[in-house]
Amino acid sequence: MIYVFDGSLEGLLTAVFEWFERKPGQVTLSLEKIYQPDAFTESLAIQNDRAKADRVWLGLQKKLSKEWMRKFYCAYLSEIPEIFNSLFLFTIYIFQNPAGAEKNYGNEHVLTLSKAARSVEREKHRMEAFIRFQHTTEGIYYCGIDPDFNVLPLILNHFKNRYADQKWIIYDLKRHYGLFYDLNIVEEITMDINTQALKQPAPHQLNEKEELYAHLWKDYFKSTNIVSRKNTKLHIRHVPKRYWKYLTEKQIG
Amino acid sequence: MSERLREKLSILADAAKYDVSCSSSGSDRKNTNKGVGNGHHSGICHTYTEDGRCVSLLKILLTNHCIFDCAYCVSRKSNDIQRAAFTVDEVVELTMNFYRRNFIEGLFLSSGIFKNADYTMERLLRVVKKLRLEQNYNGYIHLKTIPGASDELIHEAGLYADRMSINLEMPTETGLKLLAPDKSHKDVIKPLGFVQNQIVQFKEEKKLIKSVPKFVPAGQSTQMVVGATPETDKEIMYTADAFYKNFALRRVYYSGYIPISNDTRMPVLGTQPPLLRENRLYQTDWLMRFYGFKVQEILNDANPHLDIDIDPKLSWALRNLQHFPVDINTAPYRMILRIPGIGVTSAQKIVQARQFGKLHIYQLKNIGVAYSRAKHFIKCADTPFQMKDFQATQIKAFILAESQSKYLKTATNQLILFK
């Protein structure tokens, strides 16, 4: 039996509800987008249902600690196609066992989930580290990103708490939405500008001091290096090349 | 104007880079006044230098003018280098503008000693106060304690800084006397002790009165230069251990000496910095802080030096085979921590997971245990029965054959005598 859902958290949780209602035995959860029907397996299209999803979410909250609820959510944000099935089976496993079952690292779903959550947390942390704001003429600090996972919801609070006295926008170029802080609240926004402009604002859109501080930062990066200890392998392990596009200090010129 | 600023930054960042600490962790300072910045409990490394070290703070000297002539230091009086000094405002501007662009986690401010200790400390204090009081800045500040500065100034600095540090420089008094006759470990111990006392006092008061301000919330650290003078690893780590115990230090840093002078008392220019040795010292430091090892177990009169070819944990295990094999499914947590190939996270997972049934080899591998290393020291549910008892030397040979040191290329610990 295959359950097919739309990729939303609501759909995922509804699927769990439907499973307990029907108890159809072994089921795999598949994404609508990639699902290929075949002749031998039955399938069921999940109809999202807010009330059912909420019941599952509340039930999960009763069985799992805050820390594990976060792991669950992070794993969901990874958007890895196979993770949805793991989350589905993990949830069933948690409901079918006495409290504390999530500590069983010998269980494959527990392990898959905590590994995915770890990757997402790492990406979240990297965005907190590698985002480089540019001060625009409109007085907004701007940065466009394209993270491996959908981490904007996870970094929102960090940036809101830290940069409370400056307006900022962080825009996810891959997922076409962003966060805008207007000195009071953070709003989700979408912008209809071409991708190139979202990636890097044109020079005339930037504050006159921007170039100076980019230079100063590059100078600083250069002077703080100790040439006789050069270790490129270690450097790349810490700052994988796919992140270099974010980093002011890695831009040439 | 901006050209001069760029030049100053290059000179004063270059002079500050030999201080290895770049930690921005341990402070939970909140952004309560709707200003800018806050602490992050585990710190954030915003970039890494090409030598692989984390850059989380803007690490600069206020000035590299110095009245001292310590042989191991680039800024020593007799060294023929460019000198520069920032104004208080320049440091504040740089910090704020870097911070607002998310380049840095905060400021690490140190300085050469100009005129005298109090004069220098007072300048440092002015920078920090301006950031906190005028700019509403709540980001991380690591401030150098200037040896010999008055208690009042150090106390005031502690009210604004997140971490303070003061460097031991050489692991032993004799080493220090050799290279910096004007200095003594006593100059370091006094302010370290003073700040530590204050930290304890503030914490006590905080229990009674909620509004007590923060005082150096991220604690103190220190640094030792390794390989400039002929100390043994045992001497270095015993000193570190004593300082951890006596002053509740958060960190001791070990900095492999990078030859910067023709002084005949030290390794000549061009000698490779002892990177592997430095790494082994850090491993030992970790074993002491997170793995429940006593320094005497790892280094003692019979073993005054750490092994170069294997890490200190493996080396301890091979010397103490009577404790092994450890049964993964029954042994206490502290013994599991001592198994080579198992780290803190894996050990915690093992202890949690085994409540649900006996663990097998494939599960250990999935959990993240370095099984090819650990297998010589453990028993689990499906460990194959083995008749033969291997000797320590044999086990070491097996492990070395399977692993490849990341330092092979740089393991030239011999001094270069002729150039």
XYZ file of C-alpha atoms in Angstrom:
672
model
C 0.000 0.000 0.000
C 1.275 3.478 -0.870
C -0.013 6.732 0.583
C 0.514 9.725 -1.679
C 0.670 13.221 -0.212
C 1.494 16.773 -1.340
C 4.682 17.351 0.691
C 3.122 19.612 3.309
C 3.514 19.005 7.022
C -0.275 18.926 7.271
C -0.430 16.205 4.624
C 2.239 14.159 6.366
C 0.419 14.287 9.697
C -2.938 13.538 8.056
C -1.356 10.443 6.513
C -0.425 9.221 9.982
C -4.008 9.785 11.135
C -5.396 7.847 8.156
C -3.048 4.957 8.869
C -4.290 4.602 12.430
C -7.877 4.875 11.242
C -7.509 2.139 8.636
C -4.619 0.030 9.976
C -3.768 -1.222 6.492
C -0.506 -2.906 7.547
C 2.691 -1.963 5.815
C 2.526 1.381 4.038
C 5.048 3.642 2.329
C 4.509 7.358 2.052
C 5.337 8.917 -1.282
C 5.419 12.440 -2.685
C 2.789 13.366 -5.253
C 5.440 14.940 -7.463
C 7.554 11.816 -7.817
C 4.932 9.081 -7.374
C 4.757 6.571 -10.241
C 1.696 4.322 -10.070
C 2.340 0.644 -10.776
C -0.009 -2.251 -11.461
C 0.522 -4.223 -8.290
C 0.428 -1.751 -5.417
C -2.681 -0.047 -4.201
C -2.481 3.647 -3.411
C -4.415 6.210 -1.445
C -4.304 9.948 -2.096
C -4.197 11.791 1.211
C -6.665 14.675 1.526
C -5.112 17.286 3.817
C -7.198 17.804 6.918
C -6.213 20.429 9.447
C -8.147 18.883 12.337
C -6.648 15.441 11.822
C -3.149 16.866 11.443
C -3.512 18.878 14.638
C -4.556 15.810 16.585
C -1.481 13.922 15.435
C 0.779 16.918 16.205
C -0.668 17.277 19.717
C -0.348 13.548 20.289
C 3.267 13.703 19.204
C 3.922 16.598 21.577
C 2.679 14.459 24.435
C 5.094 11.658 23.590
C 8.177 13.633 22.584
C 10.329 16.211 24.343
C 10.754 19.704 22.883
C 14.168 18.699 21.634
C 12.689 15.812 19.652
C 9.812 17.886 18.303
C 12.463 20.202 16.917
C 14.344 17.272 15.390
C 11.124 16.165 13.760
C 10.497 19.628 12.329
C 14.106 20.051 11.166
C 14.053 16.672 9.431
C 10.849 17.753 7.692
C 12.532 20.981 6.497
C 15.329 18.958 4.911
C 12.957 18.285 1.970
C 14.919 15.093 1.201
C 12.383 12.978 -0.778
C 12.971 9.830 1.316
C 12.682 11.670 4.625
C 8.877 11.920 4.414
C 8.514 8.154 4.519
C 10.934 7.999 7.473
C 8.992 10.687 9.320
C 5.763 8.804 8.636
C 7.094 5.491 9.909
C 8.859 7.177 12.836
C 5.604 8.761 13.971
C 3.769 5.444 13.830
C 6.638 3.797 15.719
C 6.479 6.473 18.430
C 2.711 6.082 18.887
C 2.933 2.311 19.009
C 5.596 2.208 21.709
C 5.776 3.392 25.299
C 7.266 6.836 25.984
C 11.014 7.094 25.447
C 11.116 5.021 22.255
C 12.877 7.866 20.413
C 16.033 7.089 22.387
C 16.398 3.805 20.542
C 19.253 4.703 18.231
C 19.310 1.096 17.115
C 16.048 1.795 15.215
C 16.600 2.873 11.623
C 13.922 5.581 11.553
C 15.196 7.151 14.759
C 18.664 7.258 13.278
C 17.623 8.523 9.818
C 15.580 11.259 11.403
C 18.240 12.427 13.802
C 20.825 12.399 11.023
C 18.631 14.502 8.724
C 17.881 16.880 11.585
C 21.579 17.225 12.201
C 22.280 18.159 8.580
C 19.543 20.768 8.706
C 20.830 22.232 11.968
C 24.292 22.381 10.431
C 22.959 24.244 7.401
C 21.055 26.591 9.704
C 24.220 27.287 11.652
C 26.154 27.854 8.420
C 23.616 30.415 7.275
C 23.943 32.204 10.612
C 27.674 32.266 9.980
C 28.006 32.885 6.250
C 25.265 35.396 5.549
C 26.908 38.685 4.568
C 24.643 41.696 4.601
C 25.108 44.554 2.184
C 23.842 47.960 3.168
C 21.575 49.314 0.417
C 20.784 52.929 -0.406
C 17.321 52.329 1.023
C 18.905 51.636 4.383
C 18.136 47.929 4.368
C 20.767 45.277 5.048
C 20.271 42.684 2.309
C 21.472 39.150 1.589
C 20.311 36.549 -0.956
C 20.932 32.881 -0.172
C 20.208 29.455 -1.642
C 20.602 27.012 1.231
C 20.606 23.221 0.764
C 17.569 22.957 3.037
C 14.641 25.213 3.807
C 16.191 26.900 6.845
C 14.615 30.366 6.790
C 12.036 29.448 9.468
C 14.889 28.277 11.684
C 17.119 31.351 11.381
C 14.352 33.913 11.763
C 14.657 34.354 15.513
C 18.416 34.500 15.506
C 18.506 37.453 13.127
C 15.522 39.159 14.692
C 17.073 39.095 18.148
C 20.503 40.059 16.969
C 19.813 42.870 14.511
C 16.943 44.508 16.338
C 17.887 48.074 15.350
C 18.455 47.668 11.615
C 16.105 46.724 8.773
C 17.132 43.555 6.975
C 16.041 41.141 4.264
C 17.229 37.571 3.856
C 15.964 36.100 0.577
C 15.927 32.423 -0.372
C 16.634 32.461 -4.123
C 15.965 28.744 -4.527
C 12.578 28.699 -2.799
C 11.505 32.185 -3.893
C 10.611 33.729 -0.591
C 12.331 35.807 2.012
C 12.188 37.400 5.438
C 11.898 41.123 5.934
C 12.424 42.770 9.304
C 10.995 46.285 9.536
C 12.275 47.117 13.064
C 9.132 45.620 14.603
C 8.164 42.297 13.089
C 9.516 39.798 10.592
C 7.343 39.238 7.538
C 7.477 36.652 4.813
C 7.889 38.331 1.429
C 8.262 37.421 -2.234
C 9.955 39.739 -4.694
C 9.387 39.866 -8.436
C 12.810 40.981 -9.548
C 15.179 39.035 -11.780
C 17.359 36.513 -10.013
C 20.622 38.265 -10.837
C 19.508 41.411 -9.021
C 18.369 39.322 -6.075
C 21.711 37.559 -5.953
C 23.804 40.708 -5.966
C 22.411 44.246 -5.840
C 23.871 46.577 -8.455
C 26.590 49.017 -7.255
C 24.271 52.034 -7.449
C 21.844 50.332 -5.076
C 24.491 50.045 -2.382
C 25.515 52.472 0.300
C 28.689 54.443 -0.540
C 30.533 52.958 2.461
C 29.814 49.409 1.276
C 32.913 49.124 -0.865
C 35.197 50.407 1.878
C 33.949 47.868 4.401
C 34.187 45.042 1.889
C 37.815 46.043 1.312
C 38.527 46.356 5.007
C 37.036 42.925 5.641
C 39.084 41.371 2.849
C 42.224 43.052 4.211
C 41.423 41.686 7.622
C 40.871 38.189 6.285
C 44.213 38.303 4.505
C 46.218 39.627 7.450
C 44.841 37.172 9.931
C 46.105 34.186 7.927
C 49.365 32.532 8.988
C 51.083 31.454 5.785
C 53.444 28.925 7.375
C 50.440 27.010 8.730
C 48.574 26.851 5.408
C 46.155 23.900 5.381
C 43.854 24.029 2.392
C 42.193 20.692 3.122
C 41.090 21.839 6.560
C 40.031 25.208 5.198
C 37.741 23.594 2.637
C 36.310 21.193 5.184
C 35.196 24.152 7.273
C 34.097 26.354 4.379
C 33.004 24.022 1.545
C 33.377 25.644 -1.867
C 29.638 25.879 -2.466
C 29.451 28.523 0.262
C 32.173 30.728 -1.170
C 29.656 32.646 -3.243
C 28.262 34.118 -0.039
C 31.540 35.230 1.392
C 32.741 38.761 0.847
C 36.275 37.681 1.727
C 36.265 35.103 -1.099
C 35.235 37.515 -3.864
C 38.024 38.537 -6.192
C 38.893 42.200 -6.761
C 41.761 58.605 5.252
C 40.419 55.212 4.271
C 43.832 54.190 2.885
C 45.458 54.841 6.239
C 42.682 52.920 7.985
C 43.223 49.929 5.693
C 46.950 50.059 6.380
C 46.419 50.212 10.129
C 44.007 47.311 10.046
C 46.485 45.201 8.110
C 49.303 45.922 10.540
C 47.309 45.514 13.729
C 45.387 42.425 12.620
C 48.623 40.837 11.489
C 50.181 41.488 14.898
C 47.159 40.063 16.736
C 46.879 36.800 14.818
C 49.345 34.921 17.007
C 46.779 34.922 19.774
C 44.950 31.736 18.851
C 41.770 32.143 20.838
C 38.869 33.084 18.629
C 36.130 31.516 20.677
C 32.867 33.419 20.908
C 31.013 30.921 23.063
C 29.885 30.881 26.645
C 28.064 34.199 26.791
C 24.293 34.470 26.740
C 24.194 38.262 26.781
C 20.782 39.291 25.468
C 19.844 42.171 23.201
C 17.450 43.693 25.691
C 17.752 47.391 24.855
C 16.751 46.972 21.197
C 20.323 47.659 20.264
C 22.526 45.483 18.142
C 24.026 42.088 18.913
C 23.717 39.274 21.383
C 25.705 36.327 22.631
C 25.385 32.879 21.084
C 25.838 30.054 23.586
C 28.065 27.948 21.358
C 29.566 30.802 19.382
C 29.608 31.188 15.602
C 32.645 30.940 13.337
C 31.926 33.370 10.526
C 34.767 32.254 8.322
C 38.008 30.282 8.390
C 41.499 31.391 7.427
C 43.388 29.455 4.787
C 45.280 27.712 7.573
C 41.955 26.336 8.800
C 41.506 28.429 11.942
C 38.136 29.847 12.821
C 37.507 33.577 12.456
C 34.674 34.625 14.679
C 36.010 37.833 16.179
C 37.612 40.957 14.832
C 40.961 40.304 16.485
C 43.166 43.345 16.589
C 45.693 45.173 18.697
C 44.919 48.707 19.736
C 48.580 49.376 19.045
C 51.695 47.323 18.357
C 53.964 49.843 20.064
C 55.409 48.010 23.047
C 57.865 48.788 25.797
C 58.721 45.114 26.311
C 61.195 43.021 24.391
C 59.916 39.444 24.659
C 61.844 37.264 22.236
C 58.824 35.201 21.139
C 56.656 38.193 20.215
C 56.419 39.977 16.841
C 55.665 43.280 18.483
C 58.789 43.234 20.682
C 60.531 46.569 21.024
C 63.681 45.539 19.172
C 61.822 44.134 16.142
C 62.065 46.295 13.039
C 58.429 46.392 11.912
C 55.854 48.993 10.961
C 54.074 50.419 13.989
C 50.545 51.742 14.133
C 47.812 52.626 16.603
C 44.055 52.837 16.271
C 42.068 55.625 17.805
C 39.222 54.590 20.101
C 36.656 55.716 17.517
C 38.267 53.756 14.721
C 37.964 50.506 16.659
C 34.354 51.247 17.542
C 33.448 52.077 13.921
C 35.154 48.964 12.562
C 33.483 46.703 15.091
C 30.014 48.106 14.537
C 30.241 48.056 10.762
C 31.639 44.539 10.603
C 29.075 43.319 13.089
C 26.111 44.860 11.287
C 27.112 43.044 8.083
C 27.312 39.742 9.976
C 31.074 39.443 9.308
C 31.884 38.842 12.955
C 30.590 37.633 16.299
C 32.368 40.375 18.176
C 35.624 42.040 19.084
C 38.854 40.620 20.472
C 40.881 43.558 21.636
C 44.453 43.274 22.761
C 47.340 45.681 22.792
C 51.050 46.192 23.061
C 52.033 47.973 26.243
C 52.651 51.627 25.596
C 53.831 53.913 28.416
C 52.589 51.637 31.196
C 50.043 48.978 32.073
C 47.355 51.281 33.472
C 47.546 53.696 30.561
C 47.045 50.809 28.134
C 44.254 49.157 30.104
C 42.464 52.470 30.413
C 42.479 52.885 26.610
C 41.091 49.392 26.093
C 38.412 50.136 28.621
C 37.376 53.272 26.747
C 36.733 51.279 23.583
C 34.630 48.733 25.393
C 32.595 51.303 27.293
C 31.886 53.277 24.177
C 30.598 50.141 22.435
C 28.386 49.084 25.296
C 27.108 52.433 26.524
C 26.969 54.626 23.420
C 26.385 52.142 20.607
C 24.033 49.799 22.501
C 26.270 46.950 21.413
C 25.560 43.577 23.050
C 27.810 41.378 20.917
C 30.759 39.418 22.211
C 33.801 41.186 23.600
C 37.022 39.411 24.451
C 39.379 41.722 26.255
C 43.009 41.194 27.130
C 43.904 41.744 30.729
C 47.068 43.831 30.769
C 49.501 42.420 33.362
C 50.226 44.991 36.050
C 47.054 47.031 35.508
C 45.301 48.211 38.660
C 42.500 46.168 40.228
C 39.993 49.002 39.714
C 40.544 49.071 35.957
C 40.398 45.286 35.641
C 37.232 45.214 37.702
C 35.564 47.810 35.506
C 36.634 46.025 32.333
C 35.050 42.848 33.648
C 31.669 44.564 33.801
C 31.673 45.075 30.017
C 33.699 42.167 28.633
C 32.361 38.664 27.992
C 35.703 36.980 28.264
C 39.056 38.105 29.555
C 42.355 36.410 28.950
C 45.960 36.792 29.888
C 48.691 34.667 28.390
C 51.144 32.502 30.285
C 53.245 32.572 27.098
C 55.727 29.886 28.207
C 54.619 26.707 29.989
C 57.260 27.038 32.714
C 58.776 29.894 34.670
C 62.278 28.946 33.480
C 61.177 29.066 29.855
C 59.623 32.466 30.361
C 62.660 33.866 32.152
C 64.844 32.721 29.290
C 62.912 34.595 26.617
C 61.290 37.443 28.537
C 63.469 38.297 31.524
C 61.134 41.171 32.492
C 58.128 38.881 32.878
C 57.107 36.281 35.398
C 54.235 33.851 35.794
C 53.334 35.791 38.931
C 52.266 38.774 36.796
C 49.734 36.480 35.140
C 48.569 34.646 38.236
C 47.635 37.775 40.154
C 45.081 39.226 37.697
C 43.809 35.740 36.815
C 43.112 35.148 40.492
C 41.590 38.583 40.934
C 39.133 38.166 38.059
C 38.291 34.615 39.143
C 37.466 35.873 42.655
C 35.227 38.548 41.244
C 33.427 36.068 38.999
C 32.669 33.875 41.994
C 31.539 36.873 44.056
C 29.210 38.183 41.368
C 27.707 34.725 40.964
C 27.053 34.500 44.689
C 25.392 37.913 44.736
C 23.345 37.023 41.691
C 21.755 34.206 43.662
C 20.396 36.748 46.130
C 19.789 39.796 43.956
C 18.600 39.360 40.391
C 19.787 42.715 39.097
C 23.494 42.050 39.683
C 25.266 42.856 36.376
C 27.175 40.276 34.378
C 30.850 39.914 35.140
C 33.013 38.180 32.497
C 30.186 35.680 31.783
C 32.298 33.630 29.377
C 35.125 33.264 31.889
C 38.868 33.457 31.372
C 41.353 31.751 29.100
C 45.090 31.645 28.609
C 47.624 30.611 26.004
C 51.024 28.910 25.966
C 53.562 28.881 23.183
C 54.757 25.367 22.469
C 58.099 24.448 20.982
C 59.998 27.689 21.497
C 61.618 26.344 24.646
C 62.452 22.711 25.445
C 59.602 21.786 27.839
C 58.223 18.239 27.818
C 54.581 17.547 27.009
C 54.196 16.494 30.625
C 55.363 19.882 31.918
C 53.023 21.678 29.512
C 49.941 19.659 30.397
C 50.624 19.692 34.153
C 50.786 23.481 33.987
C 47.533 23.533 32.019
C 45.904 21.173 34.501
C 46.948 23.335 37.458
C 45.534 26.451 35.789
C 42.271 24.726 34.938
C 41.951 23.690 38.573
C 43.122 26.851 40.313
C 41.447 29.464 38.149
C 38.481 27.580 36.665
C 39.716 28.571 33.191
C 37.378 27.934 30.277
C 40.196 27.195 27.898
C 43.932 26.805 27.697
C 45.268 27.318 24.182
C 48.472 25.787 22.859
C 50.163 27.658 20.079
C 52.874 25.919 18.079
C 55.757 28.352 17.887
C 56.095 30.014 14.499
C 59.662 31.259 14.120
C 59.612 35.012 13.816
C 63.097 35.974 14.875
C 66.792 35.169 14.492
C 67.187 34.911 18.250
C 69.605 32.057 18.971
C 67.593 30.953 22.031
C 64.785 29.654 19.802
C 64.205 27.534 16.675
C 65.563 29.289 13.598
C 63.458 31.029 10.973
C 61.931 28.655 8.470
C 61.452 25.819 10.964
C 58.024 24.230 10.498
C 55.644 25.031 13.355
C 55.063 21.862 15.437
C 51.499 21.345 14.218
C 51.248 17.651 15.061
C 52.509 18.187 18.595
C 50.056 21.024 19.041
C 47.271 18.710 17.885
C 48.274 15.994 20.374
C 48.260 18.560 23.199
C 44.744 19.657 22.265
C 43.642 16.006 22.179
C 45.005 15.577 25.682
C 43.260 18.764 26.782
C 39.964 17.356 25.452
C 40.523 14.036 27.245
C 40.969 15.957 30.490
C 37.933 18.175 30.010
C 35.356 15.927 28.372
C 36.439 12.317 28.784
C 37.146 12.141 32.517
C 40.856 11.422 32.201
C 43.298 12.600 34.840
C 46.375 14.210 33.358
C 48.547 11.758 35.341
C 47.007 8.845 33.466
C 48.118 10.205 30.137
C 51.430 11.828 31.006
C 53.733 10.777 33.815
C 57.405 10.158 34.548
C 57.349 6.944 32.533
C 55.707 8.744 29.590
C 56.719 12.410 29.635
C 55.920 12.836 25.927
C 52.813 12.140 23.888
C 53.128 9.615 21.084
C 53.497 11.188 17.692
C 52.115 8.331 15.596
C 48.958 7.628 17.626
C 46.547 9.811 19.589
C 46.729 9.981 23.394
C 43.503 8.052 23.965
C 44.636 5.087 21.897
C 48.028 5.332 23.507
C 46.463 5.136 26.996
C 44.326 2.162 25.963
C 47.324 0.269 24.625
C 49.206 0.832 27.854
C 46.191 -0.324 29.887
C 44.913 -3.367 28.039
C 43.846 -4.907 31.368
C 40.686 -2.716 31.178
C 39.674 -4.146 27.796
C 37.656 -5.529 26.085
C 34.828 -3.341 27.370
C 31.336 -4.781 26.971
C 29.323 -2.137 25.115
C 26.064 -3.529 26.444
C 26.891 -3.424 30.155
C 29.859 -1.141 30.834
C 29.326 2.185 32.619
C 29.327 5.387 30.537
C 32.722 6.505 31.823
C 34.347 3.300 30.523
C 32.639 3.587 27.143
C 34.104 7.075 26.852
C 37.555 5.571 27.224
C 37.295 3.277 24.213
C 39.376 4.465 21.251
C 37.110 5.213 18.298
C 34.131 6.270 20.419
C 33.464 9.938 21.064
C 31.146 11.703 23.490
C 28.108 11.746 21.157
C 28.403 8.085 20.210
C 28.933 7.107 23.845
C 25.726 8.910 24.842
C 23.795 7.295 22.020
C 25.073 3.848 22.993
C 23.982 4.255 26.607
C 20.505 5.369 25.495
C 20.075 2.786 22.757
C 21.139 -0.287 24.731
C 18.073 0.005 26.963
C 16.095 -1.259 23.975
C 18.086 -4.383 23.378
C 21.630 -5.579 22.917
C 23.605 -3.594 20.366
C 25.157 -5.258 17.347
C 28.097 -4.309 15.174
C 25.989 -2.802 12.385
C 24.181 -0.600 14.877
C 27.433 0.679 16.344
C 28.607 1.574 12.849
C 25.362 3.425 12.164
C 25.588 5.310 15.429
C 28.924 6.676 14.273
C 31.527 4.612 16.097
C 34.874 4.291 14.279
C 34.465 0.537 14.350
C 37.732 -0.467 12.703
C 39.510 1.186 15.602
C 37.079 0.356 18.384
C 36.777 -3.340 17.490
C 40.066 -4.164 19.207
C 38.727 -2.897 22.507
C 35.069 -3.881 22.694
C 32.599 -6.687 22.956
C 29.054 -6.370 21.671
C 26.181 -8.735 20.862
C 27.755 -10.311 17.800
C 31.473 -9.849 18.346
C 33.195 -12.872 16.836
C 34.803 -15.154 19.394
C 38.536 -14.851 19.371
C 41.063 -17.282 20.803
C 44.108 -15.171 20.344
C 45.070 -12.396 22.719
C 46.836 -9.664 20.817
C 49.696 -7.656 22.261
C 49.543 -3.867 22.398
C 52.198 -3.592 19.694
C 50.177 -5.837 17.379
C 46.974 -3.860 17.870
C 48.876 -0.656 17.222
C 50.288 -2.117 14.013
C 46.785 -3.158 12.848
C 45.369 0.293 13.475
C 48.277 2.144 11.916
C 48.065 -0.060 8.825
C 44.418 0.889 8.357
C 44.597 4.576 9.087
C 46.397 7.377 7.377
C 47.664 10.335 9.294
C 46.493 13.666 8.038
C 49.833 15.015 9.150
C 52.069 12.660 7.160
C 53.108 15.440 4.874
C 53.842 17.928 7.584
C 55.297 15.657 10.246
C 58.736 17.184 10.114
C 59.311 17.839 13.747
C 63.045 17.907 13.343
C 64.531 21.337 13.678
C 66.096 22.593 10.500
C 69.659 23.286 11.565
C 71.197 24.314 8.300
C 69.632 26.448 5.650
